[in-house]
Short mmCIF file of C-alpha atoms and ligand atoms in Angstrom, two decimals:
data_model
loop_
_atom_site.label_atom_id
_atom_site.label_comp_id
_atom_site.label_asym_id
_atom_site.label_seq_id
_atom_site.Cartn_x
_atom_site.Cartn_y
_atom_site.Cartn_z
CA MET A 1 100.51 204.37 163.39
CA LYS A 2 102.38 203.23 160.30
CA SER A 3 103.44 199.64 160.78
CA ILE A 4 101.91 196.51 162.27
CA MET A 5 103.14 192.95 162.59
CA PHE A 6 100.97 189.91 163.33
CA VAL A 7 102.73 187.27 165.41
CA CYS A 8 101.92 183.59 165.98
CA LEU A 9 104.11 180.59 166.78
CA GLY A 10 105.18 179.22 163.42
CA ASN A 11 104.22 182.01 160.99
CA ILE A 12 102.75 179.39 158.66
CA CYS A 13 99.07 179.09 159.72
CA ARG A 14 97.48 182.03 161.57
CA SER A 15 99.60 185.16 161.23
CA PRO A 16 99.97 184.85 157.42
CA ILE A 17 96.15 184.77 157.20
CA ALA A 18 96.02 187.94 159.32
CA GLU A 19 98.69 189.60 157.17
CA GLY A 20 96.81 188.72 153.99
CA CYS A 21 93.47 189.97 155.32
CA ALA A 22 95.06 193.20 156.57
CA LYS A 23 96.86 193.85 153.28
CA LYS A 24 93.66 193.34 151.35
CA LEU A 25 91.76 195.70 153.64
CA ALA A 26 94.50 198.35 153.53
CA LYS A 27 94.35 198.24 149.75
CA GLU A 28 90.55 198.59 149.74
CA LYS A 29 90.78 201.53 152.12
CA SER A 30 93.80 203.06 150.32
CA LEU A 31 95.77 203.08 153.56
CA ASP A 32 99.55 203.36 153.41
CA ILE A 33 100.64 201.00 156.19
CA VAL A 34 103.48 198.51 156.48
CA ILE A 35 101.91 195.13 157.27
CA ALA A 36 103.94 192.03 158.10
CA SER A 37 103.82 188.81 160.09
CA SER A 38 106.29 186.60 161.89
CA GLY A 39 106.55 183.71 164.32
CA THR A 40 108.03 183.55 167.79
CA SER A 41 109.74 180.28 166.82
CA SER A 42 112.30 179.60 164.11
CA TRP A 43 110.79 176.23 163.25
CA HIS A 44 109.41 177.07 159.82
CA VAL A 45 111.60 179.96 158.68
CA GLY A 46 111.64 180.23 154.90
CA GLU A 47 108.59 178.01 154.39
CA ALA A 48 105.40 178.96 152.61
CA PRO A 49 102.16 179.11 154.62
CA CYS A 50 100.50 175.74 155.29
CA ALA A 51 98.36 174.39 152.46
CA ASN A 52 95.05 174.89 154.27
CA SER A 53 95.86 178.53 155.11
CA ILE A 54 96.67 179.19 151.46
CA LYS A 55 93.46 177.40 150.44
CA VAL A 56 91.13 179.19 152.84
CA CYS A 57 92.63 182.56 151.92
CA LYS A 58 92.32 181.83 148.22
CA SER A 59 88.63 181.03 148.65
CA HIS A 60 88.21 184.53 150.13
CA ASN A 61 90.28 186.27 147.46
CA VAL A 62 93.31 186.69 149.69
CA ASP A 63 96.59 185.57 148.12
CA ILE A 64 99.24 184.45 150.62
CA ALA A 65 100.84 181.71 148.50
CA ASN A 66 104.14 183.57 148.12
CA TYR A 67 104.63 184.50 151.77
CA GLN A 68 107.70 183.14 153.53
CA ALA A 69 107.85 182.43 157.23
CA SER A 70 110.21 184.46 159.39
CA GLN A 71 111.04 184.61 163.08
CA ILE A 72 110.50 187.89 164.88
CA SER A 73 113.75 189.81 165.43
CA GLU A 74 114.87 192.36 168.02
CA GLN A 75 114.76 194.94 165.26
CA ASP A 76 111.10 194.09 164.51
CA ILE A 77 110.28 194.54 168.19
CA LEU A 78 111.86 197.98 168.20
CA GLU A 79 110.62 199.16 164.84
CA TYR A 80 107.00 198.09 164.49
CA ASP A 81 104.42 200.47 165.91
CA LEU A 82 102.16 197.62 167.01
CA LEU A 83 102.66 193.88 167.45
CA ILE A 84 99.47 191.84 167.32
CA ALA A 85 99.66 188.43 168.99
CA LEU A 86 97.35 185.67 167.80
CA ASP A 87 97.12 183.96 171.20
CA GLU A 88 98.07 184.37 174.84
CA ASN A 89 101.32 182.39 174.51
CA ASN A 90 102.44 184.60 171.64
CA PHE A 91 101.48 187.67 173.69
CA ASN A 92 103.47 186.52 176.72
CA ASP A 93 106.47 185.53 174.59
CA LEU A 94 106.51 189.00 173.02
CA LYS A 95 106.34 190.63 176.45
CA ASP A 96 109.22 188.42 177.60
CA LEU A 97 111.22 189.61 174.59
CA GLY A 98 110.75 193.16 175.84
CA ALA A 99 108.05 194.32 173.42
CA LYS A 100 106.10 197.32 174.69
CA LYS A 101 103.31 197.82 172.21
CA VAL A 102 101.61 194.44 172.07
CA VAL A 103 97.93 193.56 171.82
CA LYS A 104 96.01 190.35 171.23
CA LEU A 105 94.04 190.13 168.02
CA GLY A 106 91.06 188.70 169.94
CA MET A 107 90.75 192.04 171.78
CA TYR A 108 89.10 193.33 168.65
CA GLY A 109 85.68 191.79 168.95
CA TYR A 110 86.27 188.41 170.57
CA ASN A 111 86.64 189.38 174.22
CA SER A 112 90.42 188.75 174.01
CA ALA A 113 89.94 185.11 172.99
CA ASP A 114 92.87 183.24 171.50
CA VAL A 115 92.82 182.53 167.79
CA PRO A 116 93.08 178.73 168.01
CA ASP A 117 96.13 177.10 166.52
CA PRO A 118 94.91 175.17 163.46
CA TYR A 119 98.22 173.37 162.91
CA PHE A 120 96.98 170.27 164.66
CA PHE A 121 93.40 170.45 163.35
CA ASN A 122 92.09 167.51 161.41
CA GLY A 123 90.81 168.68 158.07
CA PHE A 124 89.85 171.99 156.59
CA GLU A 125 86.77 173.07 158.55
CA GLY A 126 88.72 174.61 161.41
CA PHE A 127 90.55 176.84 159.00
CA GLU A 128 87.26 178.41 157.87
CA LYS A 129 86.45 179.24 161.50
CA VAL A 130 89.90 180.64 162.10
CA PHE A 131 89.73 182.69 158.91
CA GLY A 132 86.34 184.15 159.92
CA MET A 133 87.61 185.11 163.35
CA ILE A 134 90.79 186.68 161.99
CA GLU A 135 88.98 188.56 159.23
CA GLU A 136 86.45 190.05 161.66
CA CYS A 137 89.10 191.04 164.21
CA VAL A 138 91.31 192.60 161.55
CA TRP A 139 88.34 194.57 160.26
CA ASN A 140 87.59 195.85 163.78
CA LEU A 141 91.27 196.62 164.38
CA PHE A 142 91.32 198.83 161.30
CA GLU A 143 88.14 200.60 162.41
CA LYS A 144 89.70 201.31 165.80
CA GLU A 145 93.33 202.06 164.94
CA PHE A 146 93.32 203.60 161.46
P1 4NP B 1 100.96 178.96 163.56
O1 4NP B 1 100.75 177.38 163.66
O2 4NP B 1 101.61 179.39 164.86
O3 4NP B 1 99.58 179.47 163.40
O4 4NP B 1 101.85 179.19 162.35
C1 4NP B 1 101.76 176.47 164.02
C2 4NP B 1 102.66 176.05 163.08
C3 4NP B 1 103.60 175.11 163.42
C4 4NP B 1 103.65 174.60 164.70
C5 4NP B 1 102.75 175.03 165.64
C6 4NP B 1 101.81 175.98 165.30
N1 4NP B 1 104.61 173.61 165.04
O5 4NP B 1 104.53 173.08 166.18
O6 4NP B 1 105.49 173.28 164.23
#
């Protein structure tokens, strides 16, 4: 497997965190993998990640400040070796778009739980929880797949 893409709804909260964690881990493990993220919606295309995602990543030495949101394309669906959905809605949307190789991030250590959408959270605390969950699942994903 050479390329993976993390997919959430807006590509501004959860999947950029996953992309950042995965890129950091790939670097630490000297793995040559293409790692990206996108959203199923077009709502935030071109925007930077949300402030709390940038902040929580920064506090864990993960720099996502320069990421720009994109919407998943048909080409992405064909080209990436594995699409990793952050929640069940994202998973179902990817299946509806015809994606074949799709998993849920929560399969890797959280009994397939959804990574909760922090966009509507009040305050910062939820982002720490979401970061912890994503970081652990990404770590387990690398152990299993690479
Ligand atoms: P994400 O969070 O899918 O983790 O990037 C969201 C971002 C924006 C919206 C919903 C979820 N929104 O409704 O605009």
